[in-house]
C-alpha positions in Angstrom: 3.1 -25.5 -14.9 3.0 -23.6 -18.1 4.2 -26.2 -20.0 1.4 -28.3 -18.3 -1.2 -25.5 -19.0 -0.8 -26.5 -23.1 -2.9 -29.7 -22.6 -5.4 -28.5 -20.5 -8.8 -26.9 -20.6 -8.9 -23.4 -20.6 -12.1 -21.0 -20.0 -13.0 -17.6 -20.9 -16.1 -15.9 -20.5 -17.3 -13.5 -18.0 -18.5 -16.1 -15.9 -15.5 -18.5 -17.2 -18.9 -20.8 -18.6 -17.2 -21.2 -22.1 -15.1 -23.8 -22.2 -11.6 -24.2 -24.6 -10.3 -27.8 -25.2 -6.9 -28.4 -25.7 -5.0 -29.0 -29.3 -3.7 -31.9 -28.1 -0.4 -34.0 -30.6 -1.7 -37.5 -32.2 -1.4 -39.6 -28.4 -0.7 -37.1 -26.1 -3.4 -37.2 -23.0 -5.0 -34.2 -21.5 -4.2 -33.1 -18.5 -6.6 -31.9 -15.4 -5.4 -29.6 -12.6 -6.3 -31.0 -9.2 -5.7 -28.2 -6.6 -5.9 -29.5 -2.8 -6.6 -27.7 0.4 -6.9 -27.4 4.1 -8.6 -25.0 6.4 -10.7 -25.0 10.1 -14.0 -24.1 11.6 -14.4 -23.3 15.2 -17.5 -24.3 16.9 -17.9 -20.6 18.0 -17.0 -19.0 14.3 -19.1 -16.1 13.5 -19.5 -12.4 13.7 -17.6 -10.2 16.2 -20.7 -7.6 15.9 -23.9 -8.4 16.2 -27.2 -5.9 16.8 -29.4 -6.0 19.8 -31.4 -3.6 21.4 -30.9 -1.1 24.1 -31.6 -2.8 27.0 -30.6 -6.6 25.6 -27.5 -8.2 26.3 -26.4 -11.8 24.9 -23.5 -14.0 26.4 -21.1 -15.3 24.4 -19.0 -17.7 24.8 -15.1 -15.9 24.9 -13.5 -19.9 23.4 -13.2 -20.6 20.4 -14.6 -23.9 20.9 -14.3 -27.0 18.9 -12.4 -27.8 15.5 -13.4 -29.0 12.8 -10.7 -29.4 9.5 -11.9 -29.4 6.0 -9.5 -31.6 3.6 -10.3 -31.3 -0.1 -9.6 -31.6 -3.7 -10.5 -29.2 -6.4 -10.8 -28.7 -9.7 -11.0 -25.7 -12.1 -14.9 -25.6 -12.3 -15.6 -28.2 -10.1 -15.0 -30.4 -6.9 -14.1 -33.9 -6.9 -16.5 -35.2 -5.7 -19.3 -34.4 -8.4 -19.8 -38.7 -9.0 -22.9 -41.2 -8.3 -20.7 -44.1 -7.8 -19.3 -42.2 -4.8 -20.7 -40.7 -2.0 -19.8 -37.1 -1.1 -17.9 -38.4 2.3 -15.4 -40.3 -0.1 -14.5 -36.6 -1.7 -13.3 -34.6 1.9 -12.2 -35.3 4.9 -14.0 -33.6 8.3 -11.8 -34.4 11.3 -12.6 -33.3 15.0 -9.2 -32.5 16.3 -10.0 -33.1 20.0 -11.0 -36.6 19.5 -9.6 -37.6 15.6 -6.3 -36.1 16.6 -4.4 -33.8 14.6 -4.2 -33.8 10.6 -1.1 -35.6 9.6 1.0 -36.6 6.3 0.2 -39.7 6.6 -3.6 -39.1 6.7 -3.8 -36.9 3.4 -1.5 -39.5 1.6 -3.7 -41.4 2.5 -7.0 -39.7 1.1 -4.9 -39.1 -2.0 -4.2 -42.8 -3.2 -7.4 -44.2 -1.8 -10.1 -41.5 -2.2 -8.5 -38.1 -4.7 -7.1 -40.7 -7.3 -10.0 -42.9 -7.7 -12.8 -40.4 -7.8 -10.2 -38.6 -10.5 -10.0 -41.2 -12.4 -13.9 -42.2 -12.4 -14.6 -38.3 -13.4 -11.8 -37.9 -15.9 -11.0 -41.4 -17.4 -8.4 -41.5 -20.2 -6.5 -38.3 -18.9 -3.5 -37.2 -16.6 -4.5 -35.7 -12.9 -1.7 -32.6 -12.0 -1.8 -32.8 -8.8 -1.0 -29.2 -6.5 -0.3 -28.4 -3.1 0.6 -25.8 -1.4 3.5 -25.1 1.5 1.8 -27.2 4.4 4.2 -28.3 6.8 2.2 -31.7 6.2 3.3 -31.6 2.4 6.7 -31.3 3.2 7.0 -34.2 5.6 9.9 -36.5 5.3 10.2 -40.2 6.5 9.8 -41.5 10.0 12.9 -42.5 10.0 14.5 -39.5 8.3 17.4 -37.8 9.7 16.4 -34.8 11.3 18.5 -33.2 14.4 15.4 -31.1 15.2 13.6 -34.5 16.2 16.8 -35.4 18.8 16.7 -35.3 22.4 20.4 -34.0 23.8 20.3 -37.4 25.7 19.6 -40.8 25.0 16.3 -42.6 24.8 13.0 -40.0 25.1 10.5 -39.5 22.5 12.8 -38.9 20.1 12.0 -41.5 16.5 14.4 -44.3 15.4 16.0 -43.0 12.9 18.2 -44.8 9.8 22.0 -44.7 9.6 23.9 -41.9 9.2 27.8 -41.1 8.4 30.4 -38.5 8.5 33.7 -37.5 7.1 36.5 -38.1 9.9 39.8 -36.2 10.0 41.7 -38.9 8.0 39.0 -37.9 4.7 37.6 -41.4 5.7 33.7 -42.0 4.8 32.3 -43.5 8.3 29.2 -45.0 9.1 27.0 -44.2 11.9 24.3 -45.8 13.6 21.3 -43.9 15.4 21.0 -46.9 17.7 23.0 -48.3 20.4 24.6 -51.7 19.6 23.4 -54.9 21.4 27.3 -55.1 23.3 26.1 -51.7 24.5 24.6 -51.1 28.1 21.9 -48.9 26.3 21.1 -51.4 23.2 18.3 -51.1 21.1 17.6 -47.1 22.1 18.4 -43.8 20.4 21.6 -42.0 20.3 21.1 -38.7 21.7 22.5 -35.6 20.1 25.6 -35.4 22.7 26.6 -39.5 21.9 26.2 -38.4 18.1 28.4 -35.5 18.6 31.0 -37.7 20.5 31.4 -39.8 18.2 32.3 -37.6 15.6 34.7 -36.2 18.2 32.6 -32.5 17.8 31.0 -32.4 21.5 33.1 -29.4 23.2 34.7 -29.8 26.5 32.4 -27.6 28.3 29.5 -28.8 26.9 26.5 -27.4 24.8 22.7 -26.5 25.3 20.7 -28.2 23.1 18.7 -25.0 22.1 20.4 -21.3 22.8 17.9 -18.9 24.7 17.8 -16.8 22.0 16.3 -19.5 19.7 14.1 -20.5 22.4 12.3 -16.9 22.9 9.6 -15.3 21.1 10.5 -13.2 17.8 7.5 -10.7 18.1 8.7 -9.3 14.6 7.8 -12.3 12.9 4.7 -11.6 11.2 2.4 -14.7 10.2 0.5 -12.4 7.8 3.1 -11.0 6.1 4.8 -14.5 5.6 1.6 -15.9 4.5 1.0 -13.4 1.9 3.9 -15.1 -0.1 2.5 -18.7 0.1 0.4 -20.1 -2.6 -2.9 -20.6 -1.8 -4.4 -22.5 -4.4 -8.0 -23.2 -2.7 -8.5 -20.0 -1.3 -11.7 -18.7 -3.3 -13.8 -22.1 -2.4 -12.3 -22.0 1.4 -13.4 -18.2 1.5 -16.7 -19.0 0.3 -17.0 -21.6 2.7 -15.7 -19.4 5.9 -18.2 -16.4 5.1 -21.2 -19.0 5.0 -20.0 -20.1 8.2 -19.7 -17.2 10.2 -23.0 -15.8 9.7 -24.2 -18.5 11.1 -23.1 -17.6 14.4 -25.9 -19.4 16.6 -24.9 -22.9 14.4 -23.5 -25.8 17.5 -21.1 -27.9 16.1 -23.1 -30.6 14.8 -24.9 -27.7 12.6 -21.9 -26.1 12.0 -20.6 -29.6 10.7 -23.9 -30.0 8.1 -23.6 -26.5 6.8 -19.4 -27.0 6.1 -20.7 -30.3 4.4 -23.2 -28.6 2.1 -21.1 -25.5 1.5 -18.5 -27.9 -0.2 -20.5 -30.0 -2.4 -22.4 -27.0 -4.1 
């Protein structure tokens, strides 16, 4: 990224307003730092204290209540978004997780190719979009078909995805091939091969047998702390997300239609 930073605008300032172009070689492009991020509003955000007289008391509602997720792309000094030939709805993505569903790889690649990209290159023709992301689960998503044990069921068949080939080393040094899926001579053609059949086949399943997750993985680590962990992760849109979230929350009284407009105008300032 600091090689990157060379052909990019810098600013300085005390309100970062002044703007320093690049000294860019004889063909070399600029280059423009897209940042992108995620977060959530609950229908019932707002302020844990709230003041009321003496003899007045206010219900609240102890659920959290609806979700809504906030999908964007940013820029240093700006949001992309900021075009007439696009509406603001083409810049973000709001998604209801109760009735969209839940906020998938697929579903931010594709905002990136069919939304981010354009509007980046309406904004910033002639120059080079640095795309950023930070350690979402959803940005480290592998294939449908990848090959991921985690995925498996310890039996055949289940929920568990069709996955590509495998292959293994067998005693003799020998490079063998492995199939995920039954064959068609098999009594169980066309589903998935199970952990154990996987196992068997590679002549690893132990005589007694094996769970397919220990109790000790299983349990609950209370030392694990989510803060602490998250601390380490970078967090590229966090100023414009915490902007956003304090606007929210005092706003307490907002339902989730209001709450909706307010996320919506918060992010295209």
């Amino acid at each position: 990224m600091f090689e990157y930073r060379k052909s990019m605008k810098d600013f300085d300032g005390d309100m970062l307003d002044v703007v320093l172009e690049p000294q860019l070689k004889p063909g070399e492009k600029e280059l423009v730092q897209v940042t992108h991020h995620e977060c959530h509003f609950y229908a019932n955000d707002g302020q844990q204290k709230i003041w009321i007289r003496e003899d007045e008391d206010i219900l609240r509602s102890k659920h959290i209540g609806r979700l809504i997720m906030v999908s964007a792309f940013l820029l240093s000094n700006e949001q992309l978004q900021a075009n007439p030939h696009i509406g603001n709805k083409e810049a973000f993505v709001l998604r209801f997780i109760q009735t969209d569903g839940y906020w998938k790889s697929e579903h931010m690649l594709d905002q990136l190719v069919h939304q981010a990209i354009p509007i980046f290159e309406l904004l910033h023709p002639g120059c080079i979009g640095v795309f950023c992301f930070d350690q979402s689960t959803n940005h480290n998503a592998m294939a449908a078909d990848a090959l991921i044990a985690s995925k498996m069921n310890l039996s055949p068949g289940g929920a568990q995805p069709k996955m590509r080939d495998g292959w293994y080393i067998n005693e003799h040094d020998e490079r063998c091939a492995q199939s995920m899926i039954f064959p068609n001579n098999h009594k169980l053609k066309g589903q998935q091969k199970g952990i154990k059949q996987v196992l068997k086949e590679r002549n690893l399943w132990p005589t007694k047998g094996i769970r397919l997750m220990c109790e000790q993985c299983s349990g609950k680590h209370d030392d694990i702390n989510p803060e602490r962990i998250d601390c380490f992760i970078v967090n590229f849109g966090q100023d414009q997300c915490v902007d956003t979230k304090i606007l929210d929350r005092f706003h307490p009284h907002f339902g989730l239609r209001m709450r909706e407009n307010l996320v919506t105008r918060s992010l295209v300032q």
